[in-house]
Tab-separated table of C-alpha atoms in Angstrom:
chain	number	residue	atom	x	y	z
E	1468	LYS	CA	74.136	-48.806	-99.687
E	1469	ASN	CA	77.089	-49.403	-97.136
E	1470	ILE	CA	76.349	-48.323	-93.449
E	1471	TYR	CA	79.501	-47.623	-90.940
E	1472	VAL	CA	78.895	-47.366	-87.388
E	1473	TYR	CA	81.122	-46.208	-84.672
E	1474	ASN	CA	79.812	-45.502	-81.228
E	1475	SER	CA	77.708	-42.780	-81.456
E	1476	HIS	CA	77.509	-41.777	-85.051
E	1477	VAL	CA	76.559	-43.585	-88.399
E	1478	VAL	CA	77.462	-42.786	-92.053
E	1479	GLU	CA	75.881	-44.063	-95.070
E	1480	LEU	CA	77.244	-44.441	-98.140
E	1481	LYS	CA	75.164	-44.407	-100.993
E	1482	ASP	CA	75.101	-45.887	-104.564
E	1483	ASP	CA	75.598	-42.815	-106.172
E	1484	GLY	CA	78.877	-41.839	-104.145
E	1485	THR	CA	77.252	-39.427	-101.864
E	1486	VAL	CA	77.287	-39.638	-98.054
E	1487	THR	CA	74.799	-39.188	-95.199
E	1488	ALA	CA	75.730	-39.250	-91.474
E	1489	ARG	CA	73.584	-39.168	-88.301
E	1490	GLY	CA	74.516	-39.040	-84.489
E	1491	TYR	CA	77.088	-37.458	-82.414
E	1492	ASN	CA	78.480	-34.426	-84.186
E	1493	TYR	CA	80.153	-32.305	-81.417
E	1494	TYR	CA	83.347	-32.240	-83.787
E	1495	GLY	CA	81.779	-32.517	-87.175
E	1496	GLN	CA	82.409	-35.836	-87.812
E	1497	CYS	CA	78.921	-35.786	-89.570
E	1498	ASP	CA	79.381	-33.093	-91.848
E	1499	VAL	CA	79.857	-35.042	-95.163
E	1500	SER	CA	76.515	-33.896	-96.852
E	1501	ASP	CA	78.787	-32.224	-99.660
E	1502	TRP	CA	80.889	-35.286	-100.267
E	1503	LYS	CA	80.682	-36.851	-103.596
E	1504	ASP	CA	82.283	-39.652	-105.988
E	1505	ILE	CA	82.974	-41.582	-102.688
E	1506	VAL	CA	83.565	-45.217	-103.016
E	1507	ALA	CA	84.551	-46.232	-99.394
E	1508	ILE	CA	84.425	-44.554	-95.562
E	1509	ALA	CA	86.234	-45.089	-92.805
E	1510	VAL	CA	84.635	-44.109	-89.509
E	1511	SER	CA	86.381	-43.578	-86.137
E	1512	GLN	CA	84.807	-42.172	-82.960
E	1513	PHE	CA	85.670	-38.359	-83.706
E	1514	HIS	CA	86.068	-38.114	-87.297
E	1515	THR	CA	85.070	-39.716	-90.764
E	1516	VAL	CA	87.208	-40.032	-93.648
E	1517	GLY	CA	85.953	-40.934	-97.130
E	1518	LEU	CA	87.963	-42.339	-100.049
E	1519	LYS	CA	86.926	-40.811	-103.639
E	1520	LYS	CA	86.941	-42.544	-106.911
E	1521	ASP	CA	89.880	-40.578	-107.836
E	1522	GLY	CA	92.137	-42.233	-105.337
E	1523	THR	CA	91.993	-38.755	-103.293
E	1524	VAL	CA	90.586	-38.542	-99.438
E	1525	VAL	CA	88.041	-36.445	-97.384
E	1526	ALA	CA	87.786	-36.140	-93.895
E	1527	ALA	CA	85.274	-34.356	-91.574
E	1528	GLY	CA	85.832	-34.227	-87.545
E	1529	ARG	CA	88.282	-33.452	-84.838
E	1530	ASN	CA	91.693	-32.767	-86.211
E	1531	LYS	CA	93.421	-32.358	-82.739
E	1532	PHE	CA	96.117	-35.286	-83.902
E	1533	GLY	CA	96.444	-34.074	-87.463
E	1534	GLU	CA	94.143	-36.882	-87.973
E	1535	CYS	CA	92.091	-35.143	-90.834
E	1536	ASP	CA	95.095	-33.861	-92.483
E	1537	VAL	CA	94.504	-35.926	-95.668
E	1538	LYS	CA	94.579	-33.102	-98.445
E	1539	GLY	CA	97.548	-34.182	-100.472
E	1540	TRP	CA	96.957	-38.026	-100.305
E	1541	LYS	CA	96.430	-39.949	-103.939
E	1542	ASP	CA	96.677	-42.662	-105.638
E	1543	ILE	CA	94.959	-44.351	-102.628
E	1544	VAL	CA	93.098	-47.616	-102.534
E	1545	PHE	CA	92.102	-48.248	-99.114
E	1546	ILE	CA	91.656	-46.022	-95.927
E	1547	ASP	CA	91.240	-46.675	-92.088
E	1548	ALA	CA	90.939	-44.515	-89.136
E	1549	SER	CA	91.397	-44.751	-85.341
E	1550	ARG	CA	90.749	-42.715	-82.876
E	1551	TYR	CA	94.152	-40.603	-83.451
E	1552	HIS	CA	95.011	-41.155	-87.018
E	1553	THR	CA	94.232	-41.873	-90.427
E	1554	VAL	CA	96.087	-44.396	-92.891
E	1555	GLY	CA	95.763	-45.027	-96.781
E	1556	LEU	CA	96.942	-48.002	-99.063
E	1557	LYS	CA	98.713	-46.836	-102.075
E	1558	LYS	CA	98.106	-48.856	-105.350
E	1559	ASP	CA	101.740	-49.480	-105.493
E	1560	GLY	CA	101.583	-51.180	-102.189
E	1561	THR	CA	103.199	-48.227	-99.994
E	1562	VAL	CA	101.304	-46.406	-97.180
E	1563	VAL	CA	100.696	-43.098	-95.842
E	1564	SER	CA	99.573	-42.007	-92.542
E	1565	THR	CA	98.551	-39.085	-90.307
E	1566	GLU	CA	101.273	-40.137	-87.909
E	1567	VAL	CA	99.989	-38.390	-85.025
E	1568	ASN	CA	100.920	-35.014	-84.742
E	1569	ASN	CA	103.873	-35.900	-86.891
E	1570	ASN	CA	105.344	-38.233	-84.597
E	1571	LYS	CA	107.803	-40.655	-86.275
E	1572	LYS	CA	106.825	-43.559	-83.682
E	1573	PHE	CA	103.877	-43.787	-86.041
E	1574	SER	CA	105.658	-43.569	-88.994
E	1575	VAL	CA	105.087	-46.050	-92.173
E	1576	SER	CA	107.707	-44.825	-94.405
E	1577	GLY	CA	109.374	-47.749	-95.785
E	1578	TRP	CA	106.947	-49.959	-96.130
E	1579	LYS	CA	106.324	-51.478	-99.607
E	1580	ASP	CA	104.218	-54.661	-101.178
E	1581	ILE	CA	101.524	-53.939	-98.651
E	1582	ILE	CA	98.256	-55.756	-99.633
E	1583	GLN	CA	96.283	-54.578	-96.692
E	1584	ILE	CA	96.298	-52.019	-93.841
E	1585	SER	CA	94.191	-51.765	-90.353
E	1586	ALA	CA	94.543	-48.761	-87.895
E	1587	GLY	CA	94.593	-49.650	-84.132
E	1588	THR	CA	94.117	-47.330	-81.262
E	1589	GLY	CA	97.451	-46.083	-81.460
E	1590	ASN	CA	99.179	-48.182	-84.111
E	1591	THR	CA	99.144	-49.427	-87.845
E	1592	ILE	CA	99.094	-52.598	-88.623
E	1593	GLY	CA	100.249	-53.915	-92.442
E	1594	LEU	CA	99.825	-56.946	-94.156
E	1595	LYS	CA	102.578	-57.967	-96.767
E	1596	ARG	CA	102.379	-59.582	-100.062
E	1597	ASP	CA	104.141	-62.590	-98.783
E	1598	GLY	CA	102.096	-63.277	-95.863
E	1599	THR	CA	104.324	-61.301	-93.524
E	1600	VAL	CA	103.204	-58.849	-91.138
E	1601	VAL	CA	104.567	-55.165	-90.384
E	1602	ALA	CA	103.407	-52.786	-87.408
E	1603	THR	CA	104.109	-49.363	-85.887
E	1604	GLY	CA	103.233	-47.127	-82.995
E	1605	ASN	CA	101.908	-47.969	-79.741
E	1606	ASN	CA	102.975	-51.164	-78.522
E	1607	GLN	CA	102.377	-50.901	-74.606
E	1608	MET	CA	100.354	-53.873	-74.755
E	1609	GLY	CA	102.523	-55.960	-77.014
E	1610	GLU	CA	100.210	-55.560	-80.162
E	1611	CYS	CA	102.895	-54.656	-82.468
E	1612	ASN	CA	104.560	-57.949	-82.067
E	1613	VAL	CA	104.018	-59.240	-85.226
E	1614	LYS	CA	107.382	-59.968	-86.722
E	1615	ASN	CA	107.258	-63.720	-86.653
E	1616	TRP	CA	103.738	-63.652	-88.101
E	1617	LYS	CA	103.894	-65.761	-91.347
E	1618	ASP	CA	101.269	-67.099	-93.652
E	1619	ILE	CA	98.696	-64.461	-92.724
E	1620	VAL	CA	95.818	-63.845	-95.434
E	1621	ALA	CA	94.122	-60.999	-93.171
E	1622	ILE	CA	94.722	-58.492	-90.269
E	1623	ASP	CA	92.677	-56.400	-87.853
E	1624	ALA	CA	93.891	-54.135	-85.231
E	1625	GLY	CA	91.734	-53.535	-81.802
E	1626	PHE	CA	91.871	-51.818	-78.609
E	1627	GLY	CA	95.411	-52.705	-77.299
E	1628	HIS	CA	95.532	-56.104	-79.500
E	1629	THR	CA	95.950	-57.153	-83.164
E	1630	VAL	CA	94.507	-60.395	-84.933
E	1631	GLY	CA	95.358	-62.426	-87.540
E	1632	LEU	CA	94.149	-64.765	-89.960
E	1633	LYS	CA	96.355	-67.566	-91.287
E	1634	LYS	CA	95.734	-69.181	-94.600
E	1635	ASP	CA	95.227	-72.657	-92.460
E	1636	GLY	CA	91.920	-71.203	-91.065
E	1637	THR	CA	93.791	-70.802	-87.626
E	1638	VAL	CA	94.080	-67.072	-85.834
E	1639	VAL	CA	96.673	-65.327	-83.875
E	1640	VAL	CA	96.728	-62.699	-81.635
E	1641	VAL	CA	99.010	-60.480	-79.463
E	1642	GLY	CA	98.420	-57.748	-76.996
E	1643	PHE	CA	96.212	-57.331	-74.218
E	1644	LEU	CA	95.544	-60.283	-72.457
E	1645	SER	CA	93.844	-59.795	-69.146
E	1646	ASP	CA	90.041	-59.857	-70.492
E	1647	GLY	CA	90.647	-63.112	-72.705
E	1648	ARG	CA	90.137	-61.221	-76.069
E	1649	CYS	CA	93.445	-63.270	-76.837
E	1650	ASN	CA	92.049	-66.812	-76.215
E	1651	VAL	CA	91.818	-68.073	-80.136
E	1652	LYS	CA	94.186	-70.660	-79.874
E	1653	ASN	CA	91.216	-73.287	-80.254
E	1654	TRP	CA	89.796	-71.762	-83.499
E	1655	LYS	CA	89.840	-73.121	-86.678
E	1656	ASN	CA	88.243	-73.027	-90.036
E	1657	ILE	CA	87.873	-69.281	-89.827
E	1658	ILE	CA	87.351	-67.252	-92.782
E	1659	ALA	CA	86.929	-63.733	-91.168
E	1660	ILE	CA	88.219	-61.921	-88.453
E	1661	SER	CA	87.574	-58.831	-86.655
E	1662	ALA	CA	88.796	-56.800	-83.233
E	1663	GLY	CA	87.482	-53.961	-81.195
E	1664	GLY	CA	87.326	-54.598	-77.274
E	1665	HIS	CA	86.932	-57.939	-78.295
E	1666	THR	CA	87.928	-60.675	-80.916
E	1667	VAL	CA	85.192	-62.210	-83.214
E	1668	GLY	CA	85.527	-64.877	-86.049
E	1669	LEU	CA	83.670	-65.878	-89.013
E	1670	ARG	CA	83.655	-69.640	-89.249
E	1671	LYS	CA	83.589	-71.448	-92.792
E	1672	ASP	CA	80.038	-73.100	-91.871
E	1673	GLY	CA	78.589	-69.441	-91.221
E	1674	THR	CA	78.717	-69.587	-87.452
E	1675	VAL	CA	80.653	-67.059	-85.004
E	1676	VAL	CA	82.855	-67.334	-82.452
E	1677	ALA	CA	84.186	-64.336	-79.930
E	1678	VAL	CA	86.257	-63.660	-77.176
E	1679	GLY	CA	86.804	-60.893	-74.716
E	1680	HIS	CA	85.291	-57.880	-73.393
E	1681	ASN	CA	81.628	-59.252	-73.068
E	1682	LYS	CA	80.249	-56.260	-70.288
E	1683	SER	CA	77.428	-55.469	-73.068
E	1684	GLY	CA	76.844	-59.029	-74.052
E	1685	GLN	CA	78.989	-58.184	-77.498
E	1686	CYS	CA	80.300	-61.778	-77.326
E	1687	ASN	CA	76.882	-63.312	-77.157
E	1688	VAL	CA	76.971	-64.764	-80.600
């Protein structure tokens, strides 16, 4: 079983491909009881997305920005969701996106050789096979300034910032600066990263480091 949590609702993907959800359901984001043959889930604040075994995608919840308009998607191998949009990685290395009410600012058209994607609050980040990174969408905090990144093996888009894990175990970050979430200069031996309102790194020795917003103690690791 796999558990997916976002703020106020929890989604469980069972071994038989069915899905259950509980919690805040004002927009119907927990209405997933009829889903089947699901192999992966992406959860955002107001909608839930499911990747089916046949490469198609289903979604439930708020659709104010077109975030649930995934009906025609196919050949999808990975999904991610943010508050405003949904993105899918296709098996040929291209990417599809709901693009926030068809705003071309969020377009991923022309992306290729992508091996990982991440949906931020208003942007999409893509990791290419050659270790470089592409980005589109909101860049008010500089969260899309990834043009010069290289040797990247993993990415994650947070709330106003983007994190990249390099193959040497160091971490790079761009975006919102004022609460310390980008203070990763001294990190090393990192093997996994995660970004929200803060930045978290898993070290090779099994220990964890975290920086950024800590109002609720989320960095006390």
